[in-house]
Every structure is written in C-alpha cells, then in structure tokens.
PDB file of C-alpha atoms in Angstrom:
ATOM      1  CA  MET A   3     -26.262  97.686  92.995  1.00  0.00           C
ATOM      2  CA  ALA A   4     -26.861  94.175  91.641  1.00  0.00           C
ATOM      3  CA  GLU A   5     -24.160  92.625  89.492  1.00  0.00           C
ATOM      4  CA  ARG A   6     -24.383  90.091  86.682  1.00  0.00           C
ATOM      5  CA  SER A   7     -22.552  87.544  88.815  1.00  0.00           C
ATOM      6  CA  GLU A   8     -25.340  87.732  91.409  1.00  0.00           C
ATOM      7  CA  LEU A   9     -27.950  86.814  88.777  1.00  0.00           C
ATOM      8  CA  VAL A  10     -25.812  83.899  87.596  1.00  0.00           C
ATOM      9  CA  ASP A  11     -25.410  82.662  91.169  1.00  0.00           C
ATOM     10  CA  LEU A  12     -29.161  82.864  91.860  1.00  0.00           C
ATOM     11  CA  ARG A  13     -29.964  80.959  88.676  1.00  0.00           C
ATOM     12  CA  ARG A  14     -27.383  78.302  89.593  1.00  0.00           C
ATOM     13  CA  LYS A  15     -29.101  77.798  92.950  1.00  0.00           C
ATOM     14  CA  ILE A  16     -32.520  77.567  91.274  1.00  0.00           C
ATOM     15  CA  ASP A  17     -31.181  74.996  88.792  1.00  0.00           C
ATOM     16  CA  GLU A  18     -29.863  72.870  91.657  1.00  0.00           C
ATOM     17  CA  ILE A  19     -33.202  73.052  93.483  1.00  0.00           C
ATOM     18  CA  ASP A  20     -35.060  72.140  90.270  1.00  0.00           C
ATOM     19  CA  ARG A  21     -32.913  69.012  89.912  1.00  0.00           C
ATOM     20  CA  GLN A  22     -33.704  68.052  93.507  1.00  0.00           C
ATOM     21  CA  ILE A  23     -37.430  68.666  92.978  1.00  0.00           C
ATOM     22  CA  LEU A  24     -37.421  66.567  89.809  1.00  0.00           C
ATOM     23  CA  SER A  25     -35.625  63.730  91.576  1.00  0.00           C
ATOM     24  CA  LEU A  26     -38.170  63.813  94.420  1.00  0.00           C
ATOM     25  CA  LEU A  27     -41.108  63.919  91.997  1.00  0.00           C
ATOM     26  CA  ASP A  28     -39.657  60.932  90.156  1.00  0.00           C
ATOM     27  CA  ARG A  29     -39.421  59.000  93.435  1.00  0.00           C
ATOM     28  CA  ARG A  30     -42.969  60.070  94.287  1.00  0.00           C
ATOM     29  CA  MET A  31     -44.253  58.826  90.930  1.00  0.00           C
ATOM     30  CA  ALA A  32     -42.572  55.449  91.448  1.00  0.00           C
ATOM     31  CA  LEU A  33     -44.520  55.100  94.700  1.00  0.00           C
ATOM     32  CA  VAL A  34     -47.704  56.292  92.981  1.00  0.00           C
ATOM     33  CA  LEU A  35     -47.364  53.502  90.415  1.00  0.00           C
ATOM     34  CA  GLN A  36     -46.997  50.957  93.231  1.00  0.00           C
ATOM     35  CA  VAL A  37     -50.124  52.377  94.870  1.00  0.00           C
ATOM     36  CA  GLY A  38     -51.948  51.978  91.555  1.00  0.00           C
ATOM     37  CA  LYS A  39     -51.006  48.298  91.350  1.00  0.00           C
ATOM     38  CA  VAL A  40     -52.182  47.666  94.910  1.00  0.00           C
ATOM     39  CA  LYS A  41     -55.470  49.469  94.236  1.00  0.00           C
ATOM     40  CA  LYS A  42     -55.998  47.330  91.143  1.00  0.00           C
ATOM     41  CA  GLU A  43     -55.426  44.124  93.124  1.00  0.00           C
ATOM     42  CA  LEU A  44     -57.835  45.340  95.811  1.00  0.00           C
ATOM     43  CA  ALA A  45     -60.378  46.497  93.188  1.00  0.00           C
ATOM     44  CA  THR A  46     -60.275  49.970  94.778  1.00  0.00           C
ATOM     45  CA  GLU A  47     -61.250  53.201  93.013  1.00  0.00           C
ATOM     46  CA  ILE A  48     -58.272  55.181  91.725  1.00  0.00           C
ATOM     47  CA  TYR A  49     -59.840  58.556  92.451  1.00  0.00           C
ATOM     48  CA  ASP A  50     -59.854  59.185  96.211  1.00  0.00           C
ATOM     49  CA  PRO A  51     -60.985  62.803  96.744  1.00  0.00           C
ATOM     50  CA  GLU A  52     -60.960  62.483 100.545  1.00  0.00           C
ATOM     51  CA  ARG A  53     -57.300  61.411 100.500  1.00  0.00           C
ATOM     52  CA  GLU A  54     -56.384  64.267  98.145  1.00  0.00           C
ATOM     53  CA  ALA A  55     -58.206  66.775 100.356  1.00  0.00           C
ATOM     54  CA  GLU A  56     -56.402  65.391 103.433  1.00  0.00           C
ATOM     55  CA  ILE A  57     -53.010  65.813 101.739  1.00  0.00           C
ATOM     56  CA  MET A  58     -53.877  69.335 100.607  1.00  0.00           C
ATOM     57  CA  ARG A  59     -54.966  70.377 104.108  1.00  0.00           C
ATOM     58  CA  ALA A  60     -51.708  69.077 105.564  1.00  0.00           C
ATOM     59  CA  LEU A  61     -49.634  70.872 102.933  1.00  0.00           C
ATOM     60  CA  LEU A  62     -51.423  74.169 103.503  1.00  0.00           C
ATOM     61  CA  LYS A  63     -50.463  73.995 107.189  1.00  0.00           C
ATOM     62  CA  GLN A  64     -46.748  73.913 106.349  1.00  0.00           C
ATOM     63  CA  PRO A  65     -44.885  77.086 107.441  1.00  0.00           C
ATOM     64  CA  LEU A  66     -43.772  78.596 104.118  1.00  0.00           C
ATOM     65  CA  CYS A  67     -42.381  82.035 103.329  1.00  0.00           C
ATOM     66  CA  SER A  68     -42.971  82.549  99.612  1.00  0.00           C
ATOM     67  CA  LEU A  69     -45.633  80.157  98.280  1.00  0.00           C
ATOM     68  CA  SER A  70     -49.248  81.272  98.670  1.00  0.00           C
ATOM     69  CA  PRO A  71     -52.077  78.788  99.435  1.00  0.00           C
ATOM     70  CA  LEU A  72     -53.452  79.305  95.915  1.00  0.00           C
ATOM     71  CA  GLU A  73     -50.063  78.487  94.371  1.00  0.00           C
ATOM     72  CA  ILE A  74     -49.805  75.331  96.489  1.00  0.00           C
ATOM     73  CA  GLU A  75     -53.287  74.265  95.341  1.00  0.00           C
ATOM     74  CA  GLU A  76     -52.337  74.897  91.705  1.00  0.00           C
ATOM     75  CA  LEU A  77     -49.119  72.869  91.981  1.00  0.00           C
ATOM     76  CA  TYR A  78     -50.613  69.904  93.794  1.00  0.00           C
ATOM     77  CA  SER A  79     -53.772  69.796  91.702  1.00  0.00           C
ATOM     78  CA  ALA A  80     -51.483  69.121  88.739  1.00  0.00           C
ATOM     79  CA  ILE A  81     -49.513  66.515  90.712  1.00  0.00           C
ATOM     80  CA  PHE A  82     -52.709  64.748  91.835  1.00  0.00           C
ATOM     81  CA  ARG A  83     -54.067  64.802  88.285  1.00  0.00           C
ATOM     82  CA  ILE A  84     -50.921  63.231  86.823  1.00  0.00           C
ATOM     83  CA  SER A  85     -50.828  60.682  89.657  1.00  0.00           C
ATOM     84  CA  ARG A  86     -54.379  59.516  88.899  1.00  0.00           C
ATOM     85  CA  TRP A  87     -53.570  59.422  85.224  1.00  0.00           C
ATOM     86  CA  ARG A  88     -50.502  57.225  85.762  1.00  0.00           C
ATOM     87  CA  GLN A  89     -52.428  54.885  88.058  1.00  0.00           C
ATOM     88  CA  GLY A  90     -54.772  54.071  85.181  1.00  0.00           C
ATOM     89  CA  GLU A  91     -58.157  55.612  85.813  1.00  0.00           C
ATOM     90  CA  LYS A  92     -61.203  54.747  83.732  1.00  0.00           C
ATOM     91  CA  THR A  93     -60.526  55.613  80.040  1.00  0.00           C
ATOM     92  CA  GLU A  94     -57.046  56.678  81.244  1.00  0.00           C
ATOM     93  CA  VAL A  95     -58.107  60.311  81.669  1.00  0.00           C
ATOM     94  CA  GLY A  96     -60.343  59.639  84.604  1.00  0.00           C
ATOM     95  CA  CYS A  97     -63.963  59.516  83.497  1.00  0.00           C
ATOM     96  CA  LEU A  98     -66.691  57.478  81.872  1.00  0.00           C
ATOM     97  CA  LEU A  99     -67.317  58.065  78.180  1.00  0.00           C
ATOM     98  CA  CYS A 100     -71.052  58.516  77.633  1.00  0.00           C
ATOM     99  CA  ILE A 101     -72.709  58.478  74.204  1.00  0.00           C
ATOM    100  CA  SER A 102     -75.984  60.421  74.156  1.00  0.00           C
ATOM    101  CA  ILE A 103     -78.814  59.293  71.887  1.00  0.00           C
ATOM    102  CA  LEU A 104     -81.443  61.767  70.717  1.00  0.00           C
ATOM    103  CA  GLU A 105     -83.935  60.374  68.188  1.00  0.00           C
ATOM    104  CA  SER A 106     -87.671  60.697  67.586  1.00  0.00           C
ATOM    105  CA  ASP A 107     -88.165  57.094  66.409  1.00  0.00           C
ATOM    106  CA  ALA A 108     -87.884  54.105  68.759  1.00  0.00           C
ATOM    107  CA  GLU A 109     -86.438  51.794  66.101  1.00  0.00           C
ATOM    108  CA  MET A 110     -83.722  54.328  65.320  1.00  0.00           C
ATOM    109  CA  VAL A 111     -82.963  54.565  69.042  1.00  0.00           C
ATOM    110  CA  ARG A 112     -82.478  50.788  69.241  1.00  0.00           C
ATOM    111  CA  GLN A 113     -80.139  50.874  66.250  1.00  0.00           C
ATOM    112  CA  LYS A 114     -78.093  53.708  67.739  1.00  0.00           C
ATOM    113  CA  MET A 115     -77.933  51.960  71.107  1.00  0.00           C
ATOM    114  CA  ALA A 116     -76.543  48.821  69.479  1.00  0.00           C
ATOM    115  CA  VAL A 117     -73.778  50.851  67.830  1.00  0.00           C
ATOM    116  CA  ALA A 118     -73.079  52.956  70.924  1.00  0.00           C
ATOM    117  CA  ALA A 119     -72.722  49.851  73.097  1.00  0.00           C
ATOM    118  CA  LYS A 120     -69.509  49.025  71.205  1.00  0.00           C
ATOM    119  CA  GLU A 121     -67.985  52.459  71.823  1.00  0.00           C
ATOM    120  CA  ALA A 122     -69.199  53.763  75.173  1.00  0.00           C
ATOM    121  CA  ASP A 123     -68.721  53.042  78.867  1.00  0.00           C
ATOM    122  CA  ILE A 124     -72.297  54.221  79.407  1.00  0.00           C
ATOM    123  CA  MET A 125     -75.157  55.556  77.243  1.00  0.00           C
ATOM    124  CA  GLU A 126     -77.683  58.336  77.733  1.00  0.00           C
ATOM    125  CA  LEU A 127     -81.193  57.880  76.338  1.00  0.00           C
ATOM    126  CA  ARG A 128     -83.042  61.153  75.805  1.00  0.00           C
ATOM    127  CA  LEU A 129     -86.739  60.368  76.112  1.00  0.00           C
ATOM    128  CA  ASP A 130     -87.838  63.949  75.460  1.00  0.00           C
ATOM    129  CA  ALA A 131     -87.226  63.768  71.688  1.00  0.00           C
ATOM    130  CA  LEU A 132     -89.284  60.604  71.137  1.00  0.00           C
ATOM    131  CA  ALA A 133     -92.571  60.951  69.269  1.00  0.00           C
ATOM    132  CA  GLU A 134     -93.978  58.206  71.525  1.00  0.00           C
ATOM    133  CA  ILE A 135     -92.357  57.065  74.746  1.00  0.00           C
ATOM    134  CA  ARG A 136     -92.695  53.311  75.196  1.00  0.00           C
ATOM    135  CA  LEU A 137     -90.086  52.223  77.685  1.00  0.00           C
ATOM    136  CA  SER A 138     -90.895  48.538  77.234  1.00  0.00           C
ATOM    137  CA  GLU A 139     -89.629  48.819  73.644  1.00  0.00           C
ATOM    138  CA  LEU A 140     -86.321  50.395  74.656  1.00  0.00           C
ATOM    139  CA  LEU A 141     -85.030  49.710  78.149  1.00  0.00           C
ATOM    140  CA  PRO A 142     -84.870  45.894  78.013  1.00  0.00           C
ATOM    141  CA  PHE A 143     -82.552  46.062  74.973  1.00  0.00           C
ATOM    142  CA  THR A 144     -79.629  48.059  76.309  1.00  0.00           C
ATOM    143  CA  GLU A 145     -76.229  46.347  76.375  1.00  0.00           C
ATOM    144  CA  ARG A 146     -74.493  48.992  78.476  1.00  0.00           C
ATOM    145  CA  PRO A 147     -75.181  50.932  81.683  1.00  0.00           C
ATOM    146  CA  LEU A 148     -77.810  53.541  80.881  1.00  0.00           C
ATOM    147  CA  ILE A 149     -78.759  57.072  81.897  1.00  0.00           C
ATOM    148  CA  VAL A 150     -82.407  57.924  81.264  1.00  0.00           C
ATOM    149  CA  THR A 151     -83.067  61.640  80.745  1.00  0.00           C
ATOM    150  CA  ASN A 152     -86.358  63.364  79.990  1.00  0.00           C
ATOM    151  CA  ARG A 153     -85.102  66.914  79.667  1.00  0.00           C
ATOM    152  CA  ARG A 154     -87.451  69.802  80.336  1.00  0.00           C
ATOM    153  CA  ARG A 155     -87.665  72.541  77.699  1.00  0.00           C
ATOM    154  CA  GLU A 156     -86.306  75.223  80.057  1.00  0.00           C
ATOM    155  CA  GLU A 157     -82.978  73.381  80.083  1.00  0.00           C
ATOM    156  CA  GLY A 158     -82.645  72.522  76.407  1.00  0.00           C
ATOM    157  CA  GLY A 159     -85.076  69.597  76.223  1.00  0.00           C
ATOM    158  CA  PHE A 160     -88.008  68.820  73.950  1.00  0.00           C
ATOM    159  CA  PHE A 161     -90.673  67.324  76.220  1.00  0.00           C
ATOM    160  CA  ARG A 162     -94.001  69.096  75.591  1.00  0.00           C
ATOM    161  CA  GLY A 163     -96.265  67.454  78.156  1.00  0.00           C
ATOM    162  CA  GLN A 164     -97.073  68.353  81.752  1.00  0.00           C
ATOM    163  CA  GLU A 165     -94.400  68.050  84.446  1.00  0.00           C
ATOM    164  CA  GLN A 166     -96.299  65.223  86.150  1.00  0.00           C
ATOM    165  CA  LYS A 167     -96.175  63.233  82.913  1.00  0.00           C
ATOM    166  CA  ARG A 168     -92.488  63.976  82.394  1.00  0.00           C
ATOM    167  CA  PHE A 169     -91.692  62.654  85.860  1.00  0.00           C
ATOM    168  CA  TYR A 170     -93.974  59.658  85.337  1.00  0.00           C
ATOM    169  CA  TYR A 171     -91.624  58.327  82.660  1.00  0.00           C
ATOM    170  CA  LEU A 172     -88.610  58.850  84.915  1.00  0.00           C
ATOM    171  CA  GLU A 173     -90.325  56.935  87.716  1.00  0.00           C
ATOM    172  CA  GLU A 174     -91.112  54.139  85.270  1.00  0.00           C
ATOM    173  CA  ALA A 175     -87.431  54.026  84.267  1.00  0.00           C
ATOM    174  CA  VAL A 176     -86.533  53.526  87.937  1.00  0.00           C
ATOM    175  CA  LYS A 177     -88.847  50.498  88.008  1.00  0.00           C
ATOM    176  CA  TYR A 178     -86.761  49.001  85.194  1.00  0.00           C
ATOM    177  CA  GLY A 179     -83.656  49.412  87.349  1.00  0.00           C
ATOM    178  CA  VAL A 180     -81.727  51.604  84.897  1.00  0.00           C
ATOM    179  CA  THR A 181     -78.270  52.638  86.079  1.00  0.00           C
ATOM    180  CA  TYR A 182     -78.963  56.373  86.321  1.00  0.00           C
ATOM    181  CA  VAL A 183     -81.868  58.777  86.031  1.00  0.00           C
ATOM    182  CA  ASP A 184     -81.149  62.467  85.409  1.00  0.00           C
ATOM    183  CA  VAL A 185     -83.370  64.922  87.297  1.00  0.00           C
ATOM    184  CA  GLU A 186     -83.043  68.697  87.088  1.00  0.00           C
ATOM    185  CA  TRP A 187     -82.295  70.626  90.274  1.00  0.00           C
ATOM    186  CA  MET A 188     -84.574  73.449  89.051  1.00  0.00           C
ATOM    187  CA  SER A 189     -87.558  71.155  88.491  1.00  0.00           C
ATOM    188  CA  SER A 190     -90.642  70.913  90.725  1.00  0.00           C
ATOM    189  CA  GLU A 191     -89.458  70.213  94.282  1.00  0.00           C
ATOM    190  CA  PRO A 192     -92.368  67.885  95.232  1.00  0.00           C
ATOM    191  CA  LEU A 193     -91.987  65.859  92.025  1.00  0.00           C
ATOM    192  CA  ARG A 194     -88.209  65.766  92.358  1.00  0.00           C
ATOM    193  CA  SER A 195     -88.354  64.641  95.995  1.00  0.00           C
ATOM    194  CA  ARG A 196     -90.845  61.900  95.185  1.00  0.00           C
ATOM    195  CA  LEU A 197     -88.615  60.619  92.381  1.00  0.00           C
ATOM    196  CA  LEU A 198     -85.479  60.688  94.535  1.00  0.00           C
ATOM    197  CA  GLY A 199     -87.350  58.674  97.143  1.00  0.00           C
ATOM    198  CA  LYS A 200     -87.807  55.779  94.695  1.00  0.00           C
ATOM    199  CA  ARG A 201     -84.157  54.756  94.565  1.00  0.00           C
ATOM    200  CA  GLY A 202     -84.140  50.984  94.335  1.00  0.00           C
ATOM    201  CA  GLU A 203     -81.215  49.936  92.114  1.00  0.00           C
ATOM    202  CA  THR A 204     -81.127  53.251  90.259  1.00  0.00           C
ATOM    203  CA  HIS A 205     -78.679  56.075  90.963  1.00  0.00           C
ATOM    204  CA  PHE A 206     -79.584  59.723  90.447  1.00  0.00           C
ATOM    205  CA  ILE A 207     -77.830  62.555  88.627  1.00  0.00           C
ATOM    206  CA  LEU A 208     -78.956  65.956  89.912  1.00  0.00           C
ATOM    207  CA  SER A 209     -78.380  68.375  87.037  1.00  0.00           C
ATOM    208  CA  TYR A 210     -78.293  72.093  86.287  1.00  0.00           C
ATOM    209  CA  HIS A 211     -77.953  73.676  82.820  1.00  0.00           C
ATOM    210  CA  ASP A 212     -77.409  77.341  81.935  1.00  0.00           C
ATOM    211  CA  PHE A 213     -77.773  77.929  78.174  1.00  0.00           C
ATOM    212  CA  GLN A 214     -76.979  81.650  78.415  1.00  0.00           C
ATOM    213  CA  LYS A 215     -73.722  82.049  80.295  1.00  0.00           C
ATOM    214  CA  THR A 216     -71.154  80.724  82.725  1.00  0.00           C
ATOM    215  CA  PRO A 217     -71.639  82.356  86.141  1.00  0.00           C
ATOM    216  CA  PRO A 218     -68.581  83.609  88.062  1.00  0.00           C
ATOM    217  CA  LEU A 219     -66.712  81.026  90.117  1.00  0.00           C
ATOM    218  CA  GLU A 220     -68.177  82.304  93.388  1.00  0.00           C
ATOM    219  CA  LYS A 221     -71.729  81.810  92.107  1.00  0.00           C
ATOM    220  CA  LEU A 222     -70.913  78.336  90.804  1.00  0.00           C
ATOM    221  CA  LEU A 223     -69.567  77.379  94.221  1.00  0.00           C
ATOM    222  CA  SER A 224     -72.701  78.771  95.890  1.00  0.00           C
ATOM    223  CA  LEU A 225     -74.842  76.781  93.461  1.00  0.00           C
ATOM    224  CA  TRP A 226     -72.789  73.674  94.259  1.00  0.00           C
ATOM    225  CA  LYS A 227     -73.322  74.112  98.004  1.00  0.00           C
ATOM    226  CA  GLU A 228     -77.076  74.380  97.462  1.00  0.00           C
ATOM    227  CA  MET A 229     -77.246  71.366  95.144  1.00  0.00           C
ATOM    228  CA  ILE A 230     -75.317  69.005  97.410  1.00  0.00           C
ATOM    229  CA  LYS A 231     -77.822  69.656 100.192  1.00  0.00           C
ATOM    230  CA  ILE A 232     -80.036  67.288  98.180  1.00  0.00           C
ATOM    231  CA  GLU A 233     -78.912  63.672  98.343  1.00  0.00           C
ATOM    232  CA  ALA A 234     -77.927  62.400  94.906  1.00  0.00           C
ATOM    233  CA  ASP A 235     -75.233  60.123  93.512  1.00  0.00           C
ATOM    234  CA  VAL A 236     -73.789  62.491  90.902  1.00  0.00           C
ATOM    235  CA  TYR A 237     -74.075  66.274  90.518  1.00  0.00           C
ATOM    236  CA  LYS A 238     -73.994  67.840  87.060  1.00  0.00           C
ATOM    237  CA  ILE A 239     -73.413  71.553  86.377  1.00  0.00           C
ATOM    238  CA  VAL A 240     -73.200  72.564  82.712  1.00  0.00           C
ATOM    239  CA  THR A 241     -72.985  76.138  81.444  1.00  0.00           C
ATOM    240  CA  TRP A 242     -72.599  78.083  78.188  1.00  0.00           C
ATOM    241  CA  ALA A 243     -69.161  79.333  77.111  1.00  0.00           C
ATOM    242  CA  GLN A 244     -69.104  82.794  75.568  1.00  0.00           C
ATOM    243  CA  ASN A 245     -65.296  82.826  75.555  1.00  0.00           C
ATOM    244  CA  LEU A 246     -62.245  80.854  76.658  1.00  0.00           C
ATOM    245  CA  ASP A 247     -62.345  82.336  80.152  1.00  0.00           C
ATOM    246  CA  ASP A 248     -65.697  80.620  80.738  1.00  0.00           C
ATOM    247  CA  SER A 249     -64.095  77.221  80.110  1.00  0.00           C
ATOM    248  CA  LEU A 250     -61.297  78.125  82.514  1.00  0.00           C
ATOM    249  CA  THR A 251     -63.899  79.076  85.118  1.00  0.00           C
ATOM    250  CA  ILE A 252     -65.459  75.607  84.874  1.00  0.00           C
ATOM    251  CA  LEU A 253     -62.052  73.956  85.234  1.00  0.00           C
ATOM    252  CA  ARG A 254     -61.340  76.072  88.314  1.00  0.00           C
ATOM    253  CA  PHE A 255     -64.732  75.066  89.674  1.00  0.00           C
ATOM    254  CA  LEU A 256     -63.911  71.379  89.203  1.00  0.00           C
ATOM    255  CA  ARG A 257     -60.588  71.833  90.960  1.00  0.00           C
ATOM    256  CA  LYS A 258     -62.297  73.539  93.903  1.00  0.00           C
ATOM    257  CA  VAL A 259     -65.021  70.928  94.470  1.00  0.00           C
ATOM    258  CA  ARG A 260     -63.076  67.748  93.823  1.00  0.00           C
ATOM    259  CA  GLY A 261     -62.129  67.494  97.498  1.00  0.00           C
ATOM    260  CA  ASP A 262     -65.773  67.406  98.633  1.00  0.00           C
ATOM    261  CA  GLY A 263     -66.062  63.657  98.095  1.00  0.00           C
ATOM    262  CA  LYS A 264     -68.904  63.988  95.552  1.00  0.00           C
ATOM    263  CA  LYS A 265     -69.054  62.766  91.969  1.00  0.00           C
ATOM    264  CA  VAL A 266     -69.362  65.764  89.678  1.00  0.00           C
ATOM    265  CA  ILE A 267     -69.907  66.280  85.954  1.00  0.00           C
ATOM    266  CA  SER A 268     -69.124  69.738  84.627  1.00  0.00           C
ATOM    267  CA  HIS A 269     -68.198  71.353  81.317  1.00  0.00           C
ATOM    268  CA  CYS A 270     -69.222  74.212  79.032  1.00  0.00           C
ATOM    269  CA  MET A 271     -71.552  73.954  76.051  1.00  0.00           C
ATOM    270  CA  GLY A 272     -71.077  75.773  72.754  1.00  0.00           C
ATOM    271  CA  ASP A 273     -68.181  75.791  70.292  1.00  0.00           C
ATOM    272  CA  LYS A 274     -66.105  77.905  72.682  1.00  0.00           C
ATOM    273  CA  GLY A 275     -66.661  75.331  75.405  1.00  0.00           C
ATOM    274  CA  ARG A 276     -65.127  72.359  73.598  1.00  0.00           C
ATOM    275  CA  ILE A 277     -61.798  72.775  75.342  1.00  0.00           C
ATOM    276  CA  SER A 278     -63.580  72.294  78.674  1.00  0.00           C
ATOM    277  CA  ARG A 279     -65.140  69.043  77.424  1.00  0.00           C
ATOM    278  CA  ILE A 280     -61.659  67.786  76.565  1.00  0.00           C
ATOM    279  CA  LEU A 281     -59.933  68.886  79.768  1.00  0.00           C
ATOM    280  CA  ALA A 282     -62.720  68.440  82.344  1.00  0.00           C
ATOM    281  CA  PRO A 283     -61.905  64.729  82.896  1.00  0.00           C
ATOM    282  CA  LEU A 284     -58.370  65.720  83.885  1.00  0.00           C
ATOM    283  CA  PHE A 285     -59.855  67.991  86.553  1.00  0.00           C
ATOM    284  CA  GLY A 286     -62.122  65.329  88.039  1.00  0.00           C
ATOM    285  CA  SER A 287     -65.288  65.375  85.922  1.00  0.00           C
ATOM    286  CA  PHE A 288     -66.929  61.972  86.311  1.00  0.00           C
ATOM    287  CA  MET A 289     -68.350  61.670  82.801  1.00  0.00           C
ATOM    288  CA  ALA A 290     -67.816  63.067  79.279  1.00  0.00           C
ATOM    289  CA  PHE A 291     -70.720  63.228  76.811  1.00  0.00           C
ATOM    290  CA  CYS A 292     -70.272  62.519  73.090  1.00  0.00           C
ATOM    291  CA  SER A 293     -72.430  61.685  70.095  1.00  0.00           C
ATOM    292  CA  LEU A 294     -72.098  58.943  67.498  1.00  0.00           C
ATOM    293  CA  GLU A 295     -70.559  59.722  64.127  1.00  0.00           C
ATOM    294  CA  GLY A 296     -73.245  61.278  61.925  1.00  0.00           C
ATOM    295  CA  ALA A 297     -75.856  61.321  64.703  1.00  0.00           C
ATOM    296  CA  LYS A 298     -77.630  64.289  66.275  1.00  0.00           C
ATOM    297  CA  TRP A 299     -75.717  65.936  69.095  1.00  0.00           C
ATOM    298  CA  THR A 300     -77.680  66.433  72.293  1.00  0.00           C
ATOM    299  CA  ALA A 301     -76.013  69.712  73.290  1.00  0.00           C
ATOM    300  CA  PRO A 302     -74.177  72.455  71.347  1.00  0.00           C
ATOM    301  CA  GLY A 303     -70.434  71.884  71.112  1.00  0.00           C
ATOM    302  CA  GLN A 304     -70.690  68.159  71.802  1.00  0.00           C
ATOM    303  CA  MET A 305     -67.894  66.178  70.169  1.00  0.00           C
ATOM    304  CA  ARG A 306     -68.133  62.955  68.181  1.00  0.00           C
ATOM    305  CA  VAL A 307     -66.977  59.887  70.053  1.00  0.00           C
ATOM    306  CA  GLY A 308     -64.140  59.312  67.566  1.00  0.00           C
ATOM    307  CA  GLN A 309     -62.907  62.879  68.013  1.00  0.00           C
ATOM    308  CA  MET A 310     -62.898  62.568  71.780  1.00  0.00           C
ATOM    309  CA  ARG A 311     -61.024  59.274  71.748  1.00  0.00           C
ATOM    310  CA  ARG A 312     -58.374  60.666  69.372  1.00  0.00           C
ATOM    311  CA  VAL A 313     -57.864  63.694  71.606  1.00  0.00           C
ATOM    312  CA  TRP A 314     -57.576  61.493  74.686  1.00  0.00           C
ATOM    313  CA  GLU A 315     -55.027  59.299  72.905  1.00  0.00           C
ATOM    314  CA  VAL A 316     -52.878  62.385  72.383  1.00  0.00           C
ATOM    315  CA  LEU A 317     -53.267  63.423  76.033  1.00  0.00           C
ATOM    316  CA  GLU A 318     -52.337  59.930  77.163  1.00  0.00           C
ATOM    317  CA  GLY A 319     -49.152  60.067  75.073  1.00  0.00           C
TER     318      GLY A 319
END
C-alpha cells in the first residue's frame, strides 16, 4: 500500500526534473534569440515551417516510454510559437495586419485607404460593394500593399453581375500589379484557372468561406489537401463559429498544417469566433483582418484595428 512518504518522494523528483527542464529551456531561448539576430542581419524570414517540421519529425522518432506523439506535438508547438515570438516576427505575433475596406462610394474608399495606410501592414479593397467599379480611380492611389477582392455572393459578397464580369475586374487588378488578388476555391474552375495563369507581379490568395459552420478537423484537413493541389501563394480557410470549440478546431487545424510549408490564413467568423482571430497569428496564420474605427466590418466578428493592436500589446507583454 502506498505511503505518504512515497508521494512526497515522487513530487521531489518531479520538482528536480522541472528545474532541469526550465534551465534547458532558458538555454534554448538564449540560442533562439541569437538565431533571431542572425536572421535579421541576413534578412531571412523568421517563420521557417520546413525547419519546424524537420525538428518535429526528429523528436517523434525518439524512443520514449510515457509521452505520446500528440503530447510531443502540443509541447513543441508551444515552444516553436514562443521562439518565433521572441525572434521578433512581423507585428510581434507573427502575421500581417490587414485592414479591410468595404464601401459603395469610390471617394469614400480613397479616404478610408488614406487612413488605413497609417495603421495597416496591408489593405484589402472589396470591389463587390462598390456601386461602380472603376479601378483607375482607386488602384493608383494606394500607399500600402493591397489585396483586391471581388467576393461572390455565395461566400458573403455583394457582387450582382455575371461570374465572367466578376473575374474581369480581378484580371484587370492583376494588370495593375496589385500585391494580392483573392480568388475563391469554389468559383468557376475555368475562370479561376485563367486568372491564376495571369500572375505577373501579383500573388494569389485561394480562399474558402463557410458561413454556416466549422467542419470537423478531419474535414478541414481534407479540404486543405484539395486546395493546395492548386498552385497559389496563400491559402485562406475561414469558417463560422457556433461555439468556443469551433475556434479551438481552427487553431488545431493551423497547428496541423503549419509544417506543410504553405502560407495559410485561417480563423472563425462570428462573435464566438473572435478568440480565434486573436490567437490565430500565434498558431501560424499569415494575416489578421480588421476594420477601421467606425467603418463597416467586412465579416461578422471582425475586430477594430485599435482593439486588435491593444490585445496584441497584452500578448506581447
């Protein structure tokens, strides 16, 4: 029969191991900071998913008795996340801050873009809400990298014309050399393929939006495998949060795919998805979307840019 002294002895051993682990983690972090300085001097990206995946594969091959592979992934995902954070990723929490602009009037769009340029790393211009789309009145005036989106109605957009016309404006945006064009994975395959073939200086975001639910993790991973068969520069999967578990599912999804070497944007929409918008950058999401103070949000649950920055300041300590 176990005695109290046995429990005390076991706890003493655990305490000693914890001190050793902490000392090793502290030494590891000192090396991580040196790596960050070298990367900065070499102008190298902080986030290296291939390196993280290589480390994880090596760790999972270690002969261990008690830790499961899932537990190892959980532990080292946190270590990798903190390491990137300390090395000084973009906006400190590892992603670009994008301000989305959704207006029906071109003059109002220009005004909002001028304000957003002072706050954002990148801006998103939603063409689908404009009463008249005249790219020559908008695209030459941007002061920041720009995403051009012409969202179809099936995925929360407002464009009322034919699909050929919707894609026409995206192709015209490519001619202007905008930084990114967003194209929906569920859109017409011939039109999508033609657009993706007109790369030039423009990069492409291949996107998927579910305004009803967040699919189970297995289905999200299957969707991911299908989407990355199409060559794009960034992959965006956004779902609707009906509860907190949905946000956790998206964070698990991000953790699973971050080792694939692809840039991914993922979070949940809706009020119950706000926590995922806040935490997604810490799990590898490439971009966070916000709206200007007092402006229209472009998706339910979207935070104001000031709110997001204040939250990130807290996370950064």
